[in-house]
Short mmCIF file of C-alpha atoms in Angstrom, two decimals:
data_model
loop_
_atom_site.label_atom_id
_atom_site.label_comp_id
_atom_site.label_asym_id
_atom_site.label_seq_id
_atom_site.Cartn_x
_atom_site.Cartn_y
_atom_site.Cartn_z
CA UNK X 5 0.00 0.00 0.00
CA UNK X 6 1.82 3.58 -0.86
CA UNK X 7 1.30 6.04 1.76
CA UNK X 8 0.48 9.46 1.04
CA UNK X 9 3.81 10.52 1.52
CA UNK X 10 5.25 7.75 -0.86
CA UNK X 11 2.41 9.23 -3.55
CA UNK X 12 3.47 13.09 -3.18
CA UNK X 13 6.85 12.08 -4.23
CA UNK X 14 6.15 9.89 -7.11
CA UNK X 15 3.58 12.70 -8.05
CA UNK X 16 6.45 15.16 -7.36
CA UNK X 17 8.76 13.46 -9.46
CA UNK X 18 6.39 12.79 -12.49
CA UNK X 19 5.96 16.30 -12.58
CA UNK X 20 9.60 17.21 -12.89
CA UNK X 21 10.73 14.94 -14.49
CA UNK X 22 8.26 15.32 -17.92
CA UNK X 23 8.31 19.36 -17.04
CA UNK X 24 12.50 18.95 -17.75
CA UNK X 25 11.92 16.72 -20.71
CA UNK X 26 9.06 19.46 -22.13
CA UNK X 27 12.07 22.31 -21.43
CA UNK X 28 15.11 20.34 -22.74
CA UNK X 29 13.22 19.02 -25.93
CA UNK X 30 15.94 20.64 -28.36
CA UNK X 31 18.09 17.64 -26.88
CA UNK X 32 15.99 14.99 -27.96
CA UNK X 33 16.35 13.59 -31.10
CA UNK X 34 12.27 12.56 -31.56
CA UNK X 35 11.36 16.16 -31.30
CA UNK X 36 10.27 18.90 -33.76
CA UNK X 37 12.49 20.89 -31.38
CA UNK X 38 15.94 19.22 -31.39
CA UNK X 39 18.25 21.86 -32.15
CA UNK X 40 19.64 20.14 -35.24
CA UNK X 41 15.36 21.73 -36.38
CA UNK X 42 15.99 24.86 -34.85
CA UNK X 43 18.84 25.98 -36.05
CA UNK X 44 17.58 24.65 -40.08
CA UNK X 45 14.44 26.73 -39.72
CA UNK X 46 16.39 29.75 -38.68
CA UNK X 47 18.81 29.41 -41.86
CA UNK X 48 15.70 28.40 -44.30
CA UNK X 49 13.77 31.22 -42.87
CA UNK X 50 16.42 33.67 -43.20
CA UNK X 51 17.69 32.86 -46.57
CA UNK X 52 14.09 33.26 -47.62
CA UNK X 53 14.53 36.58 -46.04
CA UNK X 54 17.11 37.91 -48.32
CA UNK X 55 14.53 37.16 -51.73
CA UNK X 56 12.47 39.57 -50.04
CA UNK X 57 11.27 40.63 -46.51
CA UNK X 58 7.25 39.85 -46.35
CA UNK X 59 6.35 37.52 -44.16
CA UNK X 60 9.93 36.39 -42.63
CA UNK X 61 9.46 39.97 -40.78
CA UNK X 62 6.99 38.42 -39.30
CA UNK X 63 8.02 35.58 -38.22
CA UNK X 64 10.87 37.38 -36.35
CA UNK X 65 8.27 39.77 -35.01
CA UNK X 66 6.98 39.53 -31.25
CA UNK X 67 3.44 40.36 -31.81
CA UNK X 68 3.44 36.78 -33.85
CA UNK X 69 5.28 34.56 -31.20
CA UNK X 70 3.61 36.69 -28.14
CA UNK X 71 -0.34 36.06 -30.17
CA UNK X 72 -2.88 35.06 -27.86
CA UNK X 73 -2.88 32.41 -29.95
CA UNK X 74 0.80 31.67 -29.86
CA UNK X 75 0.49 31.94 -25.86
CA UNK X 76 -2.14 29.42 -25.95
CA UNK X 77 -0.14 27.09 -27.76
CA UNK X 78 2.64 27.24 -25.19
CA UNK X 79 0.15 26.83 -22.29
CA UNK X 80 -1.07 23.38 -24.31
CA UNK X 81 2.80 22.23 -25.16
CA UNK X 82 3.45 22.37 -20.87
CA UNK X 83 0.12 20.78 -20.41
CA UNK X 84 0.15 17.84 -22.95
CA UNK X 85 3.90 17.45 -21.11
CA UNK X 86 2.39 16.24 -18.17
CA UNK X 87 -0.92 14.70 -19.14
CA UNK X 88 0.49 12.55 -22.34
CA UNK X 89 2.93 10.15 -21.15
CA UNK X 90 0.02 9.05 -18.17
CA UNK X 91 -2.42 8.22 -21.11
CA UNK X 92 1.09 6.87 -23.60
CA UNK X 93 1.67 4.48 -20.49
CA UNK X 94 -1.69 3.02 -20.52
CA UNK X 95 -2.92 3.34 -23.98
CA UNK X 96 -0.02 3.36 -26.30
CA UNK X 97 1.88 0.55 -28.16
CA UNK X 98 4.74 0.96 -30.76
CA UNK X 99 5.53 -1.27 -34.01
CA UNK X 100 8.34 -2.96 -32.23
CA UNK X 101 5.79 -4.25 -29.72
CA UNK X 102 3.09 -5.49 -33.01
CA UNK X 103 5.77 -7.38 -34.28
CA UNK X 104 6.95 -9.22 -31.25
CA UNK X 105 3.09 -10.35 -30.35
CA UNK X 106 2.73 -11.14 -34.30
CA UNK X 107 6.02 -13.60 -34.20
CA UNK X 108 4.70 -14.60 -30.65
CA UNK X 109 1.24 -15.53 -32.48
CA UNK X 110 3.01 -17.49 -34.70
CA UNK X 111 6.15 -18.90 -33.11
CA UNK X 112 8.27 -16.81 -35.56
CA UNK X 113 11.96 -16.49 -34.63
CA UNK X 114 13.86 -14.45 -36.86
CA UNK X 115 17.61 -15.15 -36.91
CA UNK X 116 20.34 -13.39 -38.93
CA UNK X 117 20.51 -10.48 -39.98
CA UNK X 118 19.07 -8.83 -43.15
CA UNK X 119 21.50 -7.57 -46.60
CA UNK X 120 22.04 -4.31 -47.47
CA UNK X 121 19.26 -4.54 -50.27
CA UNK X 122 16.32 -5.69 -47.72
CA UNK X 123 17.62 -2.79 -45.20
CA UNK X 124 17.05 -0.61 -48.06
CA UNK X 125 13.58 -1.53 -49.02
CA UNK X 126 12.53 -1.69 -45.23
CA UNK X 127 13.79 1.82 -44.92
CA UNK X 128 11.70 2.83 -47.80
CA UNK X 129 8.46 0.77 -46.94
CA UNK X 130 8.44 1.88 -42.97
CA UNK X 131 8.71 5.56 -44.35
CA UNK X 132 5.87 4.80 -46.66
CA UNK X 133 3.92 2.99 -43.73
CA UNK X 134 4.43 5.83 -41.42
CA UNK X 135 3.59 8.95 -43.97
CA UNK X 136 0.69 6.84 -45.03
CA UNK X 137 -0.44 6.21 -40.95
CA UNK X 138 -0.36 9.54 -40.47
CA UNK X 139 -2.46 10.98 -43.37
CA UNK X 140 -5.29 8.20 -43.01
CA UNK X 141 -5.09 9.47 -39.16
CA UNK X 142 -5.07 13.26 -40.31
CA UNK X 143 -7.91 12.72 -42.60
CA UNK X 144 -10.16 10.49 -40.04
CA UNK X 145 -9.63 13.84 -38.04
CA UNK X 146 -11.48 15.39 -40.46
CA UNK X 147 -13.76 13.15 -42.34
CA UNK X 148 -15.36 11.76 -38.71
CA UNK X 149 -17.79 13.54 -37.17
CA UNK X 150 -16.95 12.47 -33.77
CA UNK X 151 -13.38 13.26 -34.23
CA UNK X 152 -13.31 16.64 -35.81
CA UNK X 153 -13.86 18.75 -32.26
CA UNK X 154 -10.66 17.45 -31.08
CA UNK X 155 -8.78 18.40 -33.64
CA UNK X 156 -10.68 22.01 -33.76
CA UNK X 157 -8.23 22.49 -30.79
CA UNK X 158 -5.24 22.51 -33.87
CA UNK X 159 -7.18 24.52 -36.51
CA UNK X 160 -8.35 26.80 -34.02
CA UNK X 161 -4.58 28.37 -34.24
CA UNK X 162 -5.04 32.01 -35.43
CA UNK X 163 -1.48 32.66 -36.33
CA UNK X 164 1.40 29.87 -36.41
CA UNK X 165 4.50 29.35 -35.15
CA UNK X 166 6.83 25.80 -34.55
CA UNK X 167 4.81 25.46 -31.42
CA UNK X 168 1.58 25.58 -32.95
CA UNK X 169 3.13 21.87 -34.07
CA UNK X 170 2.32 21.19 -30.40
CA UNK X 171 -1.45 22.17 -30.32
CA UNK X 172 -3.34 19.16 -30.10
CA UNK X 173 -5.51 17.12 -28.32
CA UNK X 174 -4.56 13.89 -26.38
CA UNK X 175 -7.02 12.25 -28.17
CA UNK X 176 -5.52 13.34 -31.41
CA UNK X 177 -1.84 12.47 -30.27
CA UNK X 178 -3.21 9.10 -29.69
CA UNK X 179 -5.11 8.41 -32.86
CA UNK X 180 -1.86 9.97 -34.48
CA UNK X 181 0.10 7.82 -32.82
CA UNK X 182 -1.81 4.50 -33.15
CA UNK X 183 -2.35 4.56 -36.82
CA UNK X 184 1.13 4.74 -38.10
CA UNK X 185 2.29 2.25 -35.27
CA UNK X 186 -0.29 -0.14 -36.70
CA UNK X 187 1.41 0.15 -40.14
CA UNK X 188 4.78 0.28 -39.66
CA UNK X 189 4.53 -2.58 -36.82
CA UNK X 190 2.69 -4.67 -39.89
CA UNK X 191 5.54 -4.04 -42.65
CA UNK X 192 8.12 -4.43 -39.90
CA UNK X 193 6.78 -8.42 -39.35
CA UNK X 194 6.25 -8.94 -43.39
CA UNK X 195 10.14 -7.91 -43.26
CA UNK X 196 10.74 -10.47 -40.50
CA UNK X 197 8.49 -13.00 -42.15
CA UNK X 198 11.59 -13.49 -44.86
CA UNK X 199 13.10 -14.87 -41.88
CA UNK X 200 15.79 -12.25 -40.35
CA UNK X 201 16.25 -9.15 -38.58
CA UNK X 202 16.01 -5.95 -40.16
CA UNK X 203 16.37 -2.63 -39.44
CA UNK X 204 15.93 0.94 -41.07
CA UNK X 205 19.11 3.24 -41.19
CA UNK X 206 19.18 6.08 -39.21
CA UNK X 207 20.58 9.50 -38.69
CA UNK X 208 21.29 10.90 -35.16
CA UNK X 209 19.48 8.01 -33.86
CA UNK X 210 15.84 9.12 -36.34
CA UNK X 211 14.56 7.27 -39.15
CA UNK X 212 16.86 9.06 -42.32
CA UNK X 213 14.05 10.13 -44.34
CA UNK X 214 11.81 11.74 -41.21
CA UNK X 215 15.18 13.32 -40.15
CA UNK X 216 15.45 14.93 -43.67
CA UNK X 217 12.18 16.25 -43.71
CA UNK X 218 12.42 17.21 -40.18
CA UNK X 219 14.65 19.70 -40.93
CA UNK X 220 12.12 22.29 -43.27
CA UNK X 221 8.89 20.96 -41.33
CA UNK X 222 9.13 23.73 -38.45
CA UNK X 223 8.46 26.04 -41.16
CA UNK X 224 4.91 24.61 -42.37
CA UNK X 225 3.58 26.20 -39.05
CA UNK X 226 5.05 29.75 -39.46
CA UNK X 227 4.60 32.69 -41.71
CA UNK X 228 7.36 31.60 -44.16
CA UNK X 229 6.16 30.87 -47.81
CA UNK X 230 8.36 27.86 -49.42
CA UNK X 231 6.91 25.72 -52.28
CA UNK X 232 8.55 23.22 -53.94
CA UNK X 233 6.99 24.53 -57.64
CA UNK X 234 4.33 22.98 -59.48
CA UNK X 235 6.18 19.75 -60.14
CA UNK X 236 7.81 18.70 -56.77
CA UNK X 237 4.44 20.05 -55.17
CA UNK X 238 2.50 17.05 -56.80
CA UNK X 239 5.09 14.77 -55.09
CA UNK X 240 5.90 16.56 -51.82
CA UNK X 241 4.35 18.51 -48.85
CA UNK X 242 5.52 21.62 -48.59
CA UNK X 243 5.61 24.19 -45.69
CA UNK X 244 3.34 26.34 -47.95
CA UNK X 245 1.14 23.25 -48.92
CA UNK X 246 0.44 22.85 -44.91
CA UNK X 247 -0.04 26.62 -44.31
CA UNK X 248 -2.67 26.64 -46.54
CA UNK X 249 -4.54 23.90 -45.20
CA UNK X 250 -5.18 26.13 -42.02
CA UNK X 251 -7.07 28.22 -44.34
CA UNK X 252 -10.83 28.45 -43.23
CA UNK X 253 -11.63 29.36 -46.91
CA UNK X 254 -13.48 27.31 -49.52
CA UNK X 255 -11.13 26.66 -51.88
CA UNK X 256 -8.48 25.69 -49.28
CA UNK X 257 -11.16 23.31 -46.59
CA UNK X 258 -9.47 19.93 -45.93
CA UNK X 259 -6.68 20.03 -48.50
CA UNK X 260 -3.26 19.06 -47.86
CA UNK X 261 -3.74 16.52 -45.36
CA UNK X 262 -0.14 14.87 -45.23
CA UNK X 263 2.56 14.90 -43.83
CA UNK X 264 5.66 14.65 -46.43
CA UNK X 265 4.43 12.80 -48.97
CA UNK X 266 1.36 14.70 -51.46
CA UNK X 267 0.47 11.08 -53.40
CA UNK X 268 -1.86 10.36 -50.86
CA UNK X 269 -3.45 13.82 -50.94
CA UNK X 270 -3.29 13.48 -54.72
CA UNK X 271 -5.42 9.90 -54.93
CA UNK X 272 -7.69 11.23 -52.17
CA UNK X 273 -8.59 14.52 -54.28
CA UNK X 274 -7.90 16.61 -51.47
CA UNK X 275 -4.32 18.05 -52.64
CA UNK X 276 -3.90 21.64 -53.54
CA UNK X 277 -0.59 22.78 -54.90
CA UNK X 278 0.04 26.14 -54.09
CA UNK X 279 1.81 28.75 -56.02
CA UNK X 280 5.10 30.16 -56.39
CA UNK X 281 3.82 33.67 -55.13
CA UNK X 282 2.44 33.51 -51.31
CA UNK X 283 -1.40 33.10 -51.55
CA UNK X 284 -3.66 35.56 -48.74
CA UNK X 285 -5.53 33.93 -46.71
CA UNK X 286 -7.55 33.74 -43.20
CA UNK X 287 -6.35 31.10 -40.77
CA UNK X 288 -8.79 29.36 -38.27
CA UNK X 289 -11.99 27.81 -38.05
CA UNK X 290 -14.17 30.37 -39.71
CA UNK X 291 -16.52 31.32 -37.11
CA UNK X 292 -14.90 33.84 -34.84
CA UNK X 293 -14.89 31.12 -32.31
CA UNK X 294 -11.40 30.97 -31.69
CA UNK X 295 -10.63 32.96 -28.91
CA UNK X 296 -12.82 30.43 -27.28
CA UNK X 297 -10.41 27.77 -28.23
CA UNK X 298 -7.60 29.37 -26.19
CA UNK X 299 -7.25 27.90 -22.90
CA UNK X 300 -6.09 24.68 -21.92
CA UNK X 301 -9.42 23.74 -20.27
CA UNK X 302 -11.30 24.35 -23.11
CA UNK X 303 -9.59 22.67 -25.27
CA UNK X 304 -9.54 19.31 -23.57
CA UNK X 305 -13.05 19.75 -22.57
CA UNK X 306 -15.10 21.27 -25.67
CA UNK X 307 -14.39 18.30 -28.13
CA UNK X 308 -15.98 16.13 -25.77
CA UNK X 309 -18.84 18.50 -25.12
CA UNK X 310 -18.92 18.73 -28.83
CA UNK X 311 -19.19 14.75 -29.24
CA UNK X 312 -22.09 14.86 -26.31
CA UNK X 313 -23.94 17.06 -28.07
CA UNK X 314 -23.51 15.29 -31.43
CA UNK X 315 -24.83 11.77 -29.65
CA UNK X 316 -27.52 13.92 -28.07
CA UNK X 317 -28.24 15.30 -31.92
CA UNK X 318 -28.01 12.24 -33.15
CA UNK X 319 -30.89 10.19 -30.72
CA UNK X 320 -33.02 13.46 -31.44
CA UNK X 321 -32.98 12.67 -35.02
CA UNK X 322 -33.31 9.03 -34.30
CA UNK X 323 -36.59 9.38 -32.23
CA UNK X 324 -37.95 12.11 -35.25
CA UNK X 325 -37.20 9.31 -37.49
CA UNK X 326 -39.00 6.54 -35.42
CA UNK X 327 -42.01 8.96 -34.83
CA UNK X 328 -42.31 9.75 -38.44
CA UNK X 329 -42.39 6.19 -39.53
CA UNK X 330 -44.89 5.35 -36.96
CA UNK X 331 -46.81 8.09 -38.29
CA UNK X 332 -46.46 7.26 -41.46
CA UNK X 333 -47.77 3.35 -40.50
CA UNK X 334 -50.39 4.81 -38.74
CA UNK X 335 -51.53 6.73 -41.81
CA UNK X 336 -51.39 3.73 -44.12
CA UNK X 337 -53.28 1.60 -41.71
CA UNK X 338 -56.20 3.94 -40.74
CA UNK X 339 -57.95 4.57 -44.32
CA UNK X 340 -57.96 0.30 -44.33
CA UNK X 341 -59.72 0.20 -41.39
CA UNK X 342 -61.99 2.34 -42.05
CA UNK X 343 -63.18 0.77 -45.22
CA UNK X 344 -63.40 -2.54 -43.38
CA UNK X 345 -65.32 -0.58 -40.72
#
């Protein structure tokens, strides 16, 4: 049994301990924030600078990184620091952990280790897997009813910055998190089902591809306009591409949903290549509700008040329904009677 004093230190040291990792994050290599990032969306953003001012002035500005909006996404960063890795410990489950119960299912020992050629493809096919995870996860986000208020808490952003990266609901980091686990834990066991170990290479300890693009994707929340032209913008997310999909307007609503990769916007229909020139714009959800959006306990409360009010919509419509087939019944049966009467 822990006493109450055993329970204020574990509680204690929780707290510090995930409030030092949330402060030190430009020393981990798994963050947006690592200062490898950092210091690439300085240079990008500053040799973008020197084709002409616009919007990098901005993004060096204070009134930008001290937004209400900005603050708000700072408040959720420290927040989600403390609340995540409770609901990660309970809920979560990585691909290593898929393929060890899959080879467990099936009494599957891989021995050996895999050639250079297999390492290659696995490389390739887990970054596929994981971009893929993550834009059926994006666009379930959107496309579910259910799901949509929690990730209002992202789109609710009224200006962007690197942190804005940060603004999201646990249950989104979950869903985000689950989906690509699910994918690249399944083309991790195919891989093991030729019978050995493999492995994707790495850089600085991060999948090489995700490292790569890690080092412009700071930029796709932030004022800074960088396409990759007409071409490479059919094949590849850029920081502009993502900007835009922040856009409450009508010809910019749900596009752009991925990550790195634009195929899968492309065979959805929901990609939308932007131009060389920086588009205008309104960021936000449209329905100068965002404000509202702006404190931590809103935002983990409202989607769920949302999702009440949705089941609460939906049994209203249900009962309508029943009620107007019984009506309609009811009519049908009572001219029959009548002539029988």
């Amino acid at each position: 049994m822990i006493g109450p004093t055993e329970a204020l230190h574990d509680t204690l040291f929780y707290v510090v301990f995930h409030a030092t990792r949330a402060i030190t994050a430009f020393l981990q290599r798994d963050s947006y924030l690592y200062w490898p990032f950092l210091i690439s969306t300085l240079l990008l953003a500053l040799l973008v600078g020197r084709r002409g001012p616009g919007a990098v002035n901005e993004f060096f500005d204070r009134k930008l990184w001290w937004h209400p909006s900005a603050r708000a996404d700072y408040r959720l960063y420290f927040a989600n620091a403390l609340v995540f890795p409770l609901l990660a410990s309970l809920l979560l489950f990585s691909d290593g952990q898929i393929v060890t119960w899959m080879n467990s299912l099936l009494g599957l020992e891989p021995q050996g280790h895999a050639s250079v050629a297999a390492r290659v493809a696995f490389t390739l096919s887990f970054f596929l897997a994981y971009d893929l995870g993550r834009f059926i996860g994006h666009t379930l986000m959107h496309d579910v009813a259910a799901l949509w208020p929690f990730h209002k808490v992202h789109h609710s952003a009224e200006v962007l910055t690197p942190m804005t990266s940060y603004r999201l609901h646990p249950v989104e980091l979950m869903i985000m998190a689950w989906i690509p686990a699910l994918l690249t834990g399944a083309t991790a066991w195919l891989f093991n089902l030729a019978g050995a170990q493999v492995s994707f290479y790495t850089f600085l300890g991060l999948h090489v591809a995700i490292w790569a693009f890690n080092l412009v994707d700071n930029l796709r929340h932030s004022p800074v306009w960088i396409t990759y032209g007409q071409i490479g913008g059919r094949w590849l997310i850029s920081p502009a591409h993502h900007q835009l999909h922040h856009s409450y307007e009508t010809r910019h609503l749900g596009c752009n949903r991925g990550s790195n990769l634009a195929i899968w916007d492309r065979l959805y229909g929901t990609l939308y290549v932007p131009s060389g020139a920086p588009e205008t714009f309104c960021m936000g959800l449209g329905d100068e509700d965002e404000s509202r959006w702006h404190k931590v306990t809103s935002m983990y409360w409202r989607p769920f008040r949302s999702c009440i009010d949705l089941l609460h919509a939906s049994d209203a419509r249900g009962e309508r329904a029943t009620a107007g087939a019984q009506k309609a019944r009811g009519d049908a049966v009572a001219p029959a009677g009548r002539e029988s009467a």
